[in-house]
mmCIF file of C-alpha atoms and ligand atoms in Angstrom:
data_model
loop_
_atom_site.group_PDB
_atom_site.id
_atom_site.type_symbol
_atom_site.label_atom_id
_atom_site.label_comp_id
_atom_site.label_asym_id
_atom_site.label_seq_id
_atom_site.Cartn_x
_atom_site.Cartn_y
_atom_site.Cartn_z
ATOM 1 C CA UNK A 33 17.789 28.184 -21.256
ATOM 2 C CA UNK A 34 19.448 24.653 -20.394
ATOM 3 C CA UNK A 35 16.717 22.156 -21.177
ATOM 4 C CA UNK A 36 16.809 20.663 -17.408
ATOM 5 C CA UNK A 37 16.277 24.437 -16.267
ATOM 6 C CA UNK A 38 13.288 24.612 -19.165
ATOM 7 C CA UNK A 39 11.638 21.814 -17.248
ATOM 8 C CA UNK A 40 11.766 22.614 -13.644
ATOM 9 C CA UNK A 41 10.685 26.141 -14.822
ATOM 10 C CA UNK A 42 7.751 25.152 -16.825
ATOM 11 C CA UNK A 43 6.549 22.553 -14.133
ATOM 12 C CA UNK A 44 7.100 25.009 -11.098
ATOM 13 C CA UNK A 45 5.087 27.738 -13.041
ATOM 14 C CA UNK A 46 2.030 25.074 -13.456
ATOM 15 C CA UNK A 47 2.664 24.269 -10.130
ATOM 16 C CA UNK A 48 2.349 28.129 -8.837
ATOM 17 C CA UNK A 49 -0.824 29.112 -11.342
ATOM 18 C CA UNK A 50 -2.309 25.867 -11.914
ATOM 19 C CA UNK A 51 -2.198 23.526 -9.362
ATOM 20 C CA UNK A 52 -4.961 23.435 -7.173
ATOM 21 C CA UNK A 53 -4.833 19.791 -5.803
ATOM 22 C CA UNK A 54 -5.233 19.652 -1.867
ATOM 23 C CA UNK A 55 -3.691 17.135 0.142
ATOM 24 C CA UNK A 56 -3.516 17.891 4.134
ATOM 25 C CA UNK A 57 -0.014 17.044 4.307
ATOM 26 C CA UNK A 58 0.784 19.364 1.941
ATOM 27 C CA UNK A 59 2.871 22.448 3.966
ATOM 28 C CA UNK A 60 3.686 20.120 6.543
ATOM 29 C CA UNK A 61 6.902 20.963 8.634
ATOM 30 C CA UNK A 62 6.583 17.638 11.228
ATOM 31 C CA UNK A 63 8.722 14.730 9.028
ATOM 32 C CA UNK A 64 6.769 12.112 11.110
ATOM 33 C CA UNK A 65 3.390 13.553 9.192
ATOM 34 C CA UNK A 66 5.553 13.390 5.733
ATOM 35 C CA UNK A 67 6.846 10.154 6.691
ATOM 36 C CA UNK A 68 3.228 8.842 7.886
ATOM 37 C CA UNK A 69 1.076 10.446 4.851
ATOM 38 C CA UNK A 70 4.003 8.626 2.387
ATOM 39 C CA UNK A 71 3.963 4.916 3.850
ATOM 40 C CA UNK A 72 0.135 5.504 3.552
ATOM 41 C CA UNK A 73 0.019 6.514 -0.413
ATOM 42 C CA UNK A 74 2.413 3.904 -1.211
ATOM 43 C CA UNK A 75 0.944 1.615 -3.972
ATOM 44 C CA UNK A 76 -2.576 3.629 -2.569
ATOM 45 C CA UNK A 77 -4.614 5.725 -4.241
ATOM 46 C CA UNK A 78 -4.843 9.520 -2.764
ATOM 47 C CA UNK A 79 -8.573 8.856 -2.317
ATOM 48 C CA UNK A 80 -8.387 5.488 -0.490
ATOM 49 C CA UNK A 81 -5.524 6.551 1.652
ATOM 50 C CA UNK A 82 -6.159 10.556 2.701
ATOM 51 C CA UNK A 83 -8.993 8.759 5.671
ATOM 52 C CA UNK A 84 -6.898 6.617 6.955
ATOM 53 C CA UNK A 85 -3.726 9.592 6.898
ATOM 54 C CA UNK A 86 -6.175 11.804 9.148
ATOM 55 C CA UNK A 87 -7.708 8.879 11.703
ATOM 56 C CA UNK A 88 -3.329 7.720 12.099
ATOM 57 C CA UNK A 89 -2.956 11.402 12.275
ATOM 58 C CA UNK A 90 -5.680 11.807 15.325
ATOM 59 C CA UNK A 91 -4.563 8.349 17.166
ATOM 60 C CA UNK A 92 -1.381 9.163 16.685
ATOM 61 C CA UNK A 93 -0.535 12.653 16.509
ATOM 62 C CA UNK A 94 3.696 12.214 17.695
ATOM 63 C CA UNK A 95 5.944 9.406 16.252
ATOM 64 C CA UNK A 96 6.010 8.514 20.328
ATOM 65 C CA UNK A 97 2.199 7.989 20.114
ATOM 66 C CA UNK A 98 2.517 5.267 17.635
ATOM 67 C CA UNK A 99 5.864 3.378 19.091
ATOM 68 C CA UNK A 100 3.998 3.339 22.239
ATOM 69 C CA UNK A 101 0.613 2.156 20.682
ATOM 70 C CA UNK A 102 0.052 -1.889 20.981
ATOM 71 C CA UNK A 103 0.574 -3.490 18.091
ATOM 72 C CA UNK A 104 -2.884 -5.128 17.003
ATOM 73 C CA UNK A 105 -4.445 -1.551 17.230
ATOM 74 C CA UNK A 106 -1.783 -0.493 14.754
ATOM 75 C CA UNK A 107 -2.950 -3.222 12.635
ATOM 76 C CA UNK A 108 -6.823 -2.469 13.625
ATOM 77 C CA UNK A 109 -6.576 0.973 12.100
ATOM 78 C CA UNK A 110 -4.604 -0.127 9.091
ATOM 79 C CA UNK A 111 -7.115 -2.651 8.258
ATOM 80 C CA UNK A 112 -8.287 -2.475 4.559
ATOM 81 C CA UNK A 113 -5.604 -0.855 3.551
ATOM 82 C CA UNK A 114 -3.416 -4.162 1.987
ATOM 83 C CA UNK A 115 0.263 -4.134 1.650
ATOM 84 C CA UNK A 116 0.497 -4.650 5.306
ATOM 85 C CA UNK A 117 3.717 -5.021 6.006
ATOM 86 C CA UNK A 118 4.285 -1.074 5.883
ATOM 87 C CA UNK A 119 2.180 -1.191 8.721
ATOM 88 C CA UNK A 120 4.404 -3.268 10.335
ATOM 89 C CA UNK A 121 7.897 -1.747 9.289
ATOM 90 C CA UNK A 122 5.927 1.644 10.341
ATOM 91 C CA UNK A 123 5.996 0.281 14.022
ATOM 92 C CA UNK A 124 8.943 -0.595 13.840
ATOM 93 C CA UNK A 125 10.681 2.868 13.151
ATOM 94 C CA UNK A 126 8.393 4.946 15.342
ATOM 95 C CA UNK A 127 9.694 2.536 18.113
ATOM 96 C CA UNK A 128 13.374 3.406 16.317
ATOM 97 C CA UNK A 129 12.857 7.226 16.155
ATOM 98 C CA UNK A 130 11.513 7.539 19.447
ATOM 99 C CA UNK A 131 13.311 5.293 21.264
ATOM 100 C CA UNK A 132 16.880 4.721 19.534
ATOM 101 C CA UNK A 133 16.613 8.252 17.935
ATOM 102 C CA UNK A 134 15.283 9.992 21.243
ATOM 103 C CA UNK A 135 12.260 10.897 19.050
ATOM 104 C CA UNK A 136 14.477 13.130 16.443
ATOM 105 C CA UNK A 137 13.838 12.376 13.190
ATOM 106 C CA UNK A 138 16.746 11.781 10.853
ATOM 107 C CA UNK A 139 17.543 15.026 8.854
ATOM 108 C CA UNK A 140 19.310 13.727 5.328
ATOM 109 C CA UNK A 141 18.401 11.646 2.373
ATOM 110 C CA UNK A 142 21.485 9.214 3.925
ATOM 111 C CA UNK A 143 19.837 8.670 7.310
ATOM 112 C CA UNK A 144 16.059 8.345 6.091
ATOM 113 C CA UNK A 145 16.742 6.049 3.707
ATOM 114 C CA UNK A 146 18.352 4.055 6.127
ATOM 115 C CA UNK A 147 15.031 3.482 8.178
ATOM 116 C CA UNK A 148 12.911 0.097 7.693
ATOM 117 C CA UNK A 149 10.144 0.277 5.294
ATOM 118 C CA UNK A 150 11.447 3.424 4.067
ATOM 119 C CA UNK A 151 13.098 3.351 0.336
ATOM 120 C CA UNK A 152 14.713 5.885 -2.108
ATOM 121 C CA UNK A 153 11.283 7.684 -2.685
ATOM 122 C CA UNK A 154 9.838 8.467 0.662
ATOM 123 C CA UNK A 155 13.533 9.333 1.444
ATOM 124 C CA UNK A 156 13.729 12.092 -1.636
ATOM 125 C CA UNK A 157 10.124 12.760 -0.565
ATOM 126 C CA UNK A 158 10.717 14.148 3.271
ATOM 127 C CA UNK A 159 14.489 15.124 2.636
ATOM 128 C CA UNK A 160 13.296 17.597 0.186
ATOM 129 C CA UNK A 161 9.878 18.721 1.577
ATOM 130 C CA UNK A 162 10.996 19.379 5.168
ATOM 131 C CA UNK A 163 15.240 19.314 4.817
ATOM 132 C CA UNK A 164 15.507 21.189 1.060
ATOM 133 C CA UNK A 165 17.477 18.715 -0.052
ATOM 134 C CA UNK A 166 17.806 18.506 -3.831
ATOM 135 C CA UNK A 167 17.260 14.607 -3.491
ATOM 136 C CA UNK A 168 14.510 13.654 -7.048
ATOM 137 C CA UNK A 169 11.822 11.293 -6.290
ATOM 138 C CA UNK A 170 11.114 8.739 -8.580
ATOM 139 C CA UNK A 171 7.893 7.047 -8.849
ATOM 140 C CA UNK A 172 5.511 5.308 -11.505
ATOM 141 C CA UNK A 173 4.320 9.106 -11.953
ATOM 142 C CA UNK A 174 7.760 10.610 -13.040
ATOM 143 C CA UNK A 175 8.675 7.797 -14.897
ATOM 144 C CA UNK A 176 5.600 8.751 -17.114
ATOM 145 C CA UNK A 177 6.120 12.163 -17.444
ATOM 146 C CA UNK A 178 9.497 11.777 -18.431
ATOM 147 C CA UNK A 179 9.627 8.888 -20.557
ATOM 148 C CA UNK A 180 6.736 10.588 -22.381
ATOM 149 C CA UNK A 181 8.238 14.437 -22.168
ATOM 150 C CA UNK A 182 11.755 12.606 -23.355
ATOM 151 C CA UNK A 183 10.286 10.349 -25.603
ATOM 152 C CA UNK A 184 12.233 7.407 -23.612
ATOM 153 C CA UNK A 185 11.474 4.169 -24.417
ATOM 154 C CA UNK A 186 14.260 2.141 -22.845
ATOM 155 C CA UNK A 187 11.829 -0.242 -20.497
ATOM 156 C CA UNK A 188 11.814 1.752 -16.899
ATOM 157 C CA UNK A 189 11.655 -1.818 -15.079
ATOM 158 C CA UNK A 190 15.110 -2.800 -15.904
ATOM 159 C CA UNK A 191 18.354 -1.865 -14.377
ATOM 160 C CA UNK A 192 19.405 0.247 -17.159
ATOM 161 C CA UNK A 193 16.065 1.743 -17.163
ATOM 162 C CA UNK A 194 16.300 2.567 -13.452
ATOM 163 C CA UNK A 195 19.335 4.087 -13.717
ATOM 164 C CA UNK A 196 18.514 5.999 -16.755
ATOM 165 C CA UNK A 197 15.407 6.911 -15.226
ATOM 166 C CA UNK A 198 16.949 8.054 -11.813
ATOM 167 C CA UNK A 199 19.708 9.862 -13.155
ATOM 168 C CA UNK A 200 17.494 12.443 -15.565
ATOM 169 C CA UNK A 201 15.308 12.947 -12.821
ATOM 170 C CA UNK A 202 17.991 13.737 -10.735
ATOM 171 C CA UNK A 203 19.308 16.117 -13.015
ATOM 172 C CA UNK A 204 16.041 17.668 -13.777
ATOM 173 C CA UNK A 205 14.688 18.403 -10.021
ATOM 174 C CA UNK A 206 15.096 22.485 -9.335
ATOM 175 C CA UNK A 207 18.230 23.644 -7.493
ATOM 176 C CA UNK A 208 16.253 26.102 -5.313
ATOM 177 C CA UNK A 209 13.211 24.095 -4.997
ATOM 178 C CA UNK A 210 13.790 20.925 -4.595
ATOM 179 C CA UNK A 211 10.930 19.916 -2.286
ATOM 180 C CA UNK A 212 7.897 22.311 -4.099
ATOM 181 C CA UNK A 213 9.722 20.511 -7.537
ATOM 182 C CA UNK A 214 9.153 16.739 -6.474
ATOM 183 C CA UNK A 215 5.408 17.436 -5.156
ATOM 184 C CA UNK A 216 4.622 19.331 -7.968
ATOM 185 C CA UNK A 217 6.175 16.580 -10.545
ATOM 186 C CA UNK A 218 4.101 13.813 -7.945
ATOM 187 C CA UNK A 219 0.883 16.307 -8.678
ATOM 188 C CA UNK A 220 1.532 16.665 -12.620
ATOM 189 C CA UNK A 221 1.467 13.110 -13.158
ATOM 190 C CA UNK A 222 -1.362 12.000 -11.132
ATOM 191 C CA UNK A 223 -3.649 15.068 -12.474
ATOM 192 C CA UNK A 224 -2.483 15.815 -15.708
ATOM 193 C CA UNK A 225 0.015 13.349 -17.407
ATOM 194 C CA UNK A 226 -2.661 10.496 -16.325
ATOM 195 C CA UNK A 227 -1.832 6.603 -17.728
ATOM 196 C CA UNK A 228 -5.504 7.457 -19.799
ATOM 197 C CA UNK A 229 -6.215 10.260 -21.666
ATOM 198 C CA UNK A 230 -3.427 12.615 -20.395
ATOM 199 C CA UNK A 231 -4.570 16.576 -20.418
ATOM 200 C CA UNK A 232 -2.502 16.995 -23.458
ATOM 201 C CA UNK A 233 -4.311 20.499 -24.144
ATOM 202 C CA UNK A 234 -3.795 22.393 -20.958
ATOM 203 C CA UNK A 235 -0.032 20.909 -20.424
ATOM 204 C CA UNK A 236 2.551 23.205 -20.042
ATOM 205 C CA UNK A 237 5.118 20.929 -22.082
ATOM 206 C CA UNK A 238 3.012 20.236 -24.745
ATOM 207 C CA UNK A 239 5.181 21.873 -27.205
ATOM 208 C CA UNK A 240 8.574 19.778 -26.171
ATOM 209 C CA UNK A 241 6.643 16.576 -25.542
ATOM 210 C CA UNK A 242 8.154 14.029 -27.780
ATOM 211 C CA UNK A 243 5.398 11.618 -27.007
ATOM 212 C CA UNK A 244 2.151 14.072 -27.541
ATOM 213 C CA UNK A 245 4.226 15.559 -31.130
ATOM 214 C CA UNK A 246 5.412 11.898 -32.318
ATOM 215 C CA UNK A 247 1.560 10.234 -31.146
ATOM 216 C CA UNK A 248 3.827 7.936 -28.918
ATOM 217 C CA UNK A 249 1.907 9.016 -25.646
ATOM 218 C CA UNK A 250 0.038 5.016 -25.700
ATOM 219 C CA UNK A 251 3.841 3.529 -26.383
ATOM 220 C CA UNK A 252 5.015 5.497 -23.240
ATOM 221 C CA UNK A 253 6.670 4.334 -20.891
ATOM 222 C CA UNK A 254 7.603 1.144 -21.318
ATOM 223 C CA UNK A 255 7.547 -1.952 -19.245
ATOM 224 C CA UNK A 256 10.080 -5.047 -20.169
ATOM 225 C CA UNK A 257 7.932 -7.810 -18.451
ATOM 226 C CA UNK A 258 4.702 -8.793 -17.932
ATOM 227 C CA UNK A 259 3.688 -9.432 -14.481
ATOM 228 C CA UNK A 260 2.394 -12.841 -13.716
ATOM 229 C CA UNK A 261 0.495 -13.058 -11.063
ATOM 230 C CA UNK A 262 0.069 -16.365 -8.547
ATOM 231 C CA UNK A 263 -3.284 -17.733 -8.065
ATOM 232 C CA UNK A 264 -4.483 -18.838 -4.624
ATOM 233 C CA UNK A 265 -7.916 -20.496 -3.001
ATOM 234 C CA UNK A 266 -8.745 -20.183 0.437
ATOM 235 C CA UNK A 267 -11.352 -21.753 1.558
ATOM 236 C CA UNK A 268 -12.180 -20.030 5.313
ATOM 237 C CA UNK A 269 -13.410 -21.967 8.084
ATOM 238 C CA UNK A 270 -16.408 -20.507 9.821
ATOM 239 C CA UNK A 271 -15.977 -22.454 12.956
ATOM 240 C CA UNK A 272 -18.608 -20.115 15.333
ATOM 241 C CA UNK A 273 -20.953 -21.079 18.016
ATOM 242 C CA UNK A 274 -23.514 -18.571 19.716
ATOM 243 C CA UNK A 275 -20.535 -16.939 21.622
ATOM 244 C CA UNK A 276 -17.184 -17.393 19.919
ATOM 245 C CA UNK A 277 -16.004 -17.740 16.556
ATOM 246 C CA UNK A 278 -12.045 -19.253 16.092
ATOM 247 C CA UNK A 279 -9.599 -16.843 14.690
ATOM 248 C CA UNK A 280 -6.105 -16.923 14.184
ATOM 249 C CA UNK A 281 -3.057 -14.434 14.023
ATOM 250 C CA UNK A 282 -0.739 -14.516 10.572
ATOM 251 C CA UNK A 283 2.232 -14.861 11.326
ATOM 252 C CA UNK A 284 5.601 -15.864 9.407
ATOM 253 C CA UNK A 285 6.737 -14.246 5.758
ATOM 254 C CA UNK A 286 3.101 -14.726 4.002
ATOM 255 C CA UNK A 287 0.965 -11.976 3.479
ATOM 256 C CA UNK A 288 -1.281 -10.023 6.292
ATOM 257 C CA UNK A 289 1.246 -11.064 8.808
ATOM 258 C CA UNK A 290 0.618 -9.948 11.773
ATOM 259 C CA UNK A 291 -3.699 -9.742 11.254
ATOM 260 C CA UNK A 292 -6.386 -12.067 12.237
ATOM 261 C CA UNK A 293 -7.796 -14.525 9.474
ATOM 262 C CA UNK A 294 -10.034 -17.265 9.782
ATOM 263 C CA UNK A 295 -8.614 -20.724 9.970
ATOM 264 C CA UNK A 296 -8.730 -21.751 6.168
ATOM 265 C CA UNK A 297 -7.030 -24.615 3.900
ATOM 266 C CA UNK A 298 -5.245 -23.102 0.642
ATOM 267 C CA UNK A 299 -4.863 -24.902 -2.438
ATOM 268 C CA UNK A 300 -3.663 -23.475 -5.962
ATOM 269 C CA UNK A 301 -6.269 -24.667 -7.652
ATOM 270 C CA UNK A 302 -10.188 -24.459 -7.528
ATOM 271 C CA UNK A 303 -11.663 -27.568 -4.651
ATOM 272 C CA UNK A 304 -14.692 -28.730 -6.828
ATOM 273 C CA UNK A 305 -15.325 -32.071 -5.099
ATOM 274 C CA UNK A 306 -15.001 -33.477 -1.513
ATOM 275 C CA UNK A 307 -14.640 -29.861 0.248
ATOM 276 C CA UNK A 308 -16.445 -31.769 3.124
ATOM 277 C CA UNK A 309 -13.510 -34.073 3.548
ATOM 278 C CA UNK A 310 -11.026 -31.885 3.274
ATOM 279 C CA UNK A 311 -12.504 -29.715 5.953
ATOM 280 C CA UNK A 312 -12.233 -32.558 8.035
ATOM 281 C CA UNK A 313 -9.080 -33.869 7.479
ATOM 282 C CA UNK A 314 -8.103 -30.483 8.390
ATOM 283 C CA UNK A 315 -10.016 -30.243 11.402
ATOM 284 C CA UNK A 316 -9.078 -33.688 12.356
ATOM 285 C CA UNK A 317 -12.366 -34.928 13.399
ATOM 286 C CA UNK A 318 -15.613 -35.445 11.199
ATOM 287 C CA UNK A 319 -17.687 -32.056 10.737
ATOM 288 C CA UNK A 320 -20.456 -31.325 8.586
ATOM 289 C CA UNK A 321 -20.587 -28.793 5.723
ATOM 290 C CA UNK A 322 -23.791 -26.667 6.389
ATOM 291 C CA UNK A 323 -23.054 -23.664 3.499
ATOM 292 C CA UNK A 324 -20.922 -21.698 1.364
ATOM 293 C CA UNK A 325 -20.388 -17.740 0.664
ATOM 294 C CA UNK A 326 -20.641 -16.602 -2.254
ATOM 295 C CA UNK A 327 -17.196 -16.440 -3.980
ATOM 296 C CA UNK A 328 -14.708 -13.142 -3.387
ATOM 297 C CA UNK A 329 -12.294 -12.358 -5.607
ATOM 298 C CA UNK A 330 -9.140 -9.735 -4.999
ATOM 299 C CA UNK A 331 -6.754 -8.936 -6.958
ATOM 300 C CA UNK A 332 -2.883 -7.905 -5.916
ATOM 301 C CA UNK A 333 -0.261 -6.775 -7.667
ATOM 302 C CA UNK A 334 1.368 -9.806 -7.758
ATOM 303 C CA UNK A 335 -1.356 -12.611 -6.718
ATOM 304 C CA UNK A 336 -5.086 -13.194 -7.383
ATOM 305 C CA UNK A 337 -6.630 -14.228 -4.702
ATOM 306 C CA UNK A 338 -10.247 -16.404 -4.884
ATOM 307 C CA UNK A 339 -11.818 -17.213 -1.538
ATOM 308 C CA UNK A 340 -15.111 -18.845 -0.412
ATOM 309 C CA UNK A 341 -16.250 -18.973 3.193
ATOM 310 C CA UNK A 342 -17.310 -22.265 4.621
ATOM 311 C CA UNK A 343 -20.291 -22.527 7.178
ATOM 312 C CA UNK A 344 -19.794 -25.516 8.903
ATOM 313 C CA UNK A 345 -21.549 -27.691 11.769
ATOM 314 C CA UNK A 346 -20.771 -29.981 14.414
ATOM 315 C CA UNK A 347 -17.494 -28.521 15.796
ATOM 316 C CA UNK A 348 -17.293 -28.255 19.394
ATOM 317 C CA UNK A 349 -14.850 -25.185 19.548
ATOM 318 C CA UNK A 350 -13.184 -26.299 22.498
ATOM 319 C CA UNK A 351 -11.530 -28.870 20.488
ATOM 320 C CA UNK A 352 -10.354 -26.857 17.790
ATOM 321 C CA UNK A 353 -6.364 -26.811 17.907
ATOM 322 C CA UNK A 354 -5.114 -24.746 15.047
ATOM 323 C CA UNK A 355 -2.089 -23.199 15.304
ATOM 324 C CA UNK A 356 -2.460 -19.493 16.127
ATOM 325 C CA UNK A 357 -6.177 -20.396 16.898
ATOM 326 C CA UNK A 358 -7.757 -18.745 19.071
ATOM 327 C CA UNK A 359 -11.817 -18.694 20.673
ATOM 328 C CA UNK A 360 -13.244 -15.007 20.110
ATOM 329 C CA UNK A 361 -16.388 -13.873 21.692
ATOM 330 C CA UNK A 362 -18.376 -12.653 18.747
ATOM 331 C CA UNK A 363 -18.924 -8.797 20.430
ATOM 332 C CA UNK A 364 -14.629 -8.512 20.979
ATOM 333 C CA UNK A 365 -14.527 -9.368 16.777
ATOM 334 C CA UNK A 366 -14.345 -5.591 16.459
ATOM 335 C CA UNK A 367 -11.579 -5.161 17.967
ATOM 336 C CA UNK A 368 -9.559 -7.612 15.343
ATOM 337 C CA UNK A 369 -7.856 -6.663 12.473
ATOM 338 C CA UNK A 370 -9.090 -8.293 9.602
ATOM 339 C CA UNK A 371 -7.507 -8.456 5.934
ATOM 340 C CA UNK A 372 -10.354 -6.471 3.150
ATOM 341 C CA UNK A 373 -12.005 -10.011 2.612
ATOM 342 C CA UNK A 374 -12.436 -11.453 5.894
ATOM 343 C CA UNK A 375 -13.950 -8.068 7.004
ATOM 344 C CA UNK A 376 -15.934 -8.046 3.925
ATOM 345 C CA UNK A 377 -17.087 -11.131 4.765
ATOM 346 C CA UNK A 378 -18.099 -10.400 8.717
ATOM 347 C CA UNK A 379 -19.775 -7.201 7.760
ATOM 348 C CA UNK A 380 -21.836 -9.005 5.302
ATOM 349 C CA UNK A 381 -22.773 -11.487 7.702
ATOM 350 C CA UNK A 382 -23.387 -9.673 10.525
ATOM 351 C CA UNK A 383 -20.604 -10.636 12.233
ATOM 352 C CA UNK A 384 -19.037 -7.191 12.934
HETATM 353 S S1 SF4 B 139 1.799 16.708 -23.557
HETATM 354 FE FE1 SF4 B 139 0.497 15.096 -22.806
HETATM 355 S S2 SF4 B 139 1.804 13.296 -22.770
HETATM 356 FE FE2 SF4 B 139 3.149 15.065 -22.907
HETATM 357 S S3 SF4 B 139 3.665 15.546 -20.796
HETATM 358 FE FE3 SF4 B 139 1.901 16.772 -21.346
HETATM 359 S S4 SF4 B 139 0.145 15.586 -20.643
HETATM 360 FE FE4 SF4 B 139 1.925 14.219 -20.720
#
C-alpha cells in the first residue's frame, strides 16, 4: 500500500471505530452553518466557541438573517469572543451571499476562498464537507500530526515550510473522502496528537511515527521565530454620573473595531506618577482622581495587554467631547458590545 493511501486508511479507520468527539456542526449539509461554526473556531477553542456557534445559530438561523441583522447586535453577540474582526468580515459576506450571491453559497474551493475573512482552511473545510472536494485543510493541528508522523522538522512558519507542509497534506487527504478525511485529521490532532502528552498508546500510527520511535515528539513541529509580542497600557476612563456613563465606538485599523470601549489614554509603558494629570490633560479640563481597579491583564497572540480602570470625579458629562464619545444611560449598557475586559470590568462593578 502507497504510504499516502496507508495514512488516509489508518486515520479514516480511527475515525470510523474510534472517534467519538461531538460537535453540532458535524453532518451539516447548510455551508452557511460550516462557514459560521469555522469563523467561530478560528484561533478558538471548541469549548469557548460551540455557545456562541448555537446562540449565532438561533439569531441567525439563514445567511439572510445575519446580512439583514444591524451591525452592533452582530458585535453584541460576538462579544468575548476576541479576534473581532471575523465578526466583522462575517457581516460582510452574509450581506455578499445574500445580496450579491442571491443567497447561494459559492460551491468550489476557487469561489469560497475568494470571500472576505475566509482563507485557504475554512475554504478546504466547507468545499470538502458539503462539495466533496478533495481540497486538504491545513491547520496548527495537521501541521503536528504530520511533522511528527513524518518526522519533519523544516520550521512550518516559513515559506518553504508552508509549502512543504501544504503540499504533503494535499497529497495525503483521501480521494473518496475528502471531507470525513479533513474532520477526522482536525479531530486526531486536537484529541489525540495533543501539543502535551500526545495519546501515543492508543494511536493508530504509532508504529510509522518517526517522532514517537526517534523520541522527537517534544522537537516536533518546529517553529522558526519566536513571537514577540507588543505591550500596551490603557488606562480607562470611568466618566459616569447617576444616569449615563461615556462610551465610545472603535473605529479605524486597531483592534475591537467596531465595539464600544471606554474613553482611555494608552501609553507603552506602565503610568506610575501624575495619572491625575494626565487624565486631565486628556479631558481638557481639571478632574479629580477618586480610584483605581484593580489591574487586568490579557494576553493576545501578538500583544499583551495591561489595563487599569480609572474612577474619576468632577466631570460634568455634558462637556465631555471625545471623539466617538458618546452619553449612555447606565440600563441601555447591555445592549453594547464590550471587548472581554471592559465587560469584565462592568460586570464586576455592577455596571451590567
Ligand atoms: S504516535 Fe504519538 S506523536 Fe505520533 S502521531 Fe501518534 S499521537 Fe502523535
Amino acid at each position: 500500500m502507497k504510504n499516502s493511501t496507508r495514512f488516509s486508511s489508518l486515520l479514516l479507520d480511527w475515525n470510523r471505530n474510534s472517534n467519538d468527539r461531538q460537535m453540532p456542526w458535524k453532518g451539516e449539509r447548510d455551508p452557511y452553518l460550516v462557514w459560521l461554526s469555522e469563523i467561530i473556531l478560528q484561533q478558538t477553542r471548541m469549548e469557548q466557541g460551540l455557545p456562541y456557534f448555537l446562540r449565532f445559530k438561533e439569531s441567525y438561523p439563514t445567511v439572510r438573517d445575519l446580512a439583514d441583522a444591524p451591525e452592533d447586535d452582530v458585535m453584541r453577540l460576538w462579544q468575548g469572543l476576541g479576534y473581532y474582526s471575523r465578526a466583522r468580515n462575517l457581516h460582510h459576506t452574509a450581506k455578499q451571499i445574500a445580496y450579491e450571491l442571491k443567497g447561494v453559497f459559492p460551491s468550489t474551493y476557487h469561489d469560497i476562498v475568494k470571500l472576505k475573512g475566509v482563507g485557504p482552511y475554512t475554504a478546504a473545510a466547507i468545499s470538502s464537507f458539503i462539495f466533496g472536494e478533495r481540497q486538504a485543510v491545513v491547520d496548527g493541528n495537521v501541521i503536528r500530526v504530520l511533522a511528527r508522523v513524518y518526522g519533519i522538522d523544516t520550521p512550518f512558519d516559513t515559506t518553504d515550510g508552508k509549502k512543504h507542509f501544504a503540499q504533503l497534506a494535499q497529497e495525503l487527504i483521501s480521494v473518496d473522502h475528502p471531507g470525513e478525511y479533513n474532520q477526522a485529521i482536525m479531530d486526531f490532532g486536537a484529541t489525540v496528537c495533543t501539543p502535551l502528552s500526545p495519546k501515543c498508546g492508543e494511536c493508530p500510527f504509532a508504529g510509522m511515527c518517526v517522532a514517537y520511535n526517534q523520541g522527537l515528539i517534544e522537537d516536533l513541529p518546529v517553529r522558526s521565530k519566536k513571537i514577540v509580542k507588543k505591550e500596551r497600557f490603557f488606562y480607562y476612563l470611568v466618566l459616569k454620573d447617576e444616569k449615563e456613563m461615556v462610551v465610545s465606538k472603535r473605529s479605524g485599523d486597531d483592534i475591537w473595531k467596531g465595539l464600544y470601549i471606554l474613553p482611555y489614554i494608552e501609553s507603552d509603558k506602565a503610568i506610575r506618577r501624575n495619572i491625575g494629570q494626565a487624565v486631565s490633560d486628556y479631558l481638557g479640563h481639571k478632574v479629580k482622581v477618586a480610584g483605581y481597579s484593580k489591574p487586568y491583564s490579557q494576553q493576545l497572540t501578538h500583544q499583551s495587554h495591561q489595563s487599569v480602570f480609572i474612577f474619576v470625579e468632577g466631570v460634568d458629562l455634558q462637556n465631555v467631547h471625545i471623539d466617538g464619545g458618546v452619553r449612555v444611560p447606565l440600563d441601555k449598557l447591555s445592549t453594547f458590545g464590550f471587548p472581554k475586559v471592559v465587560h469584565l470590568f462592568l460586570v464586576e462593578n455592577s455596571l451590567l
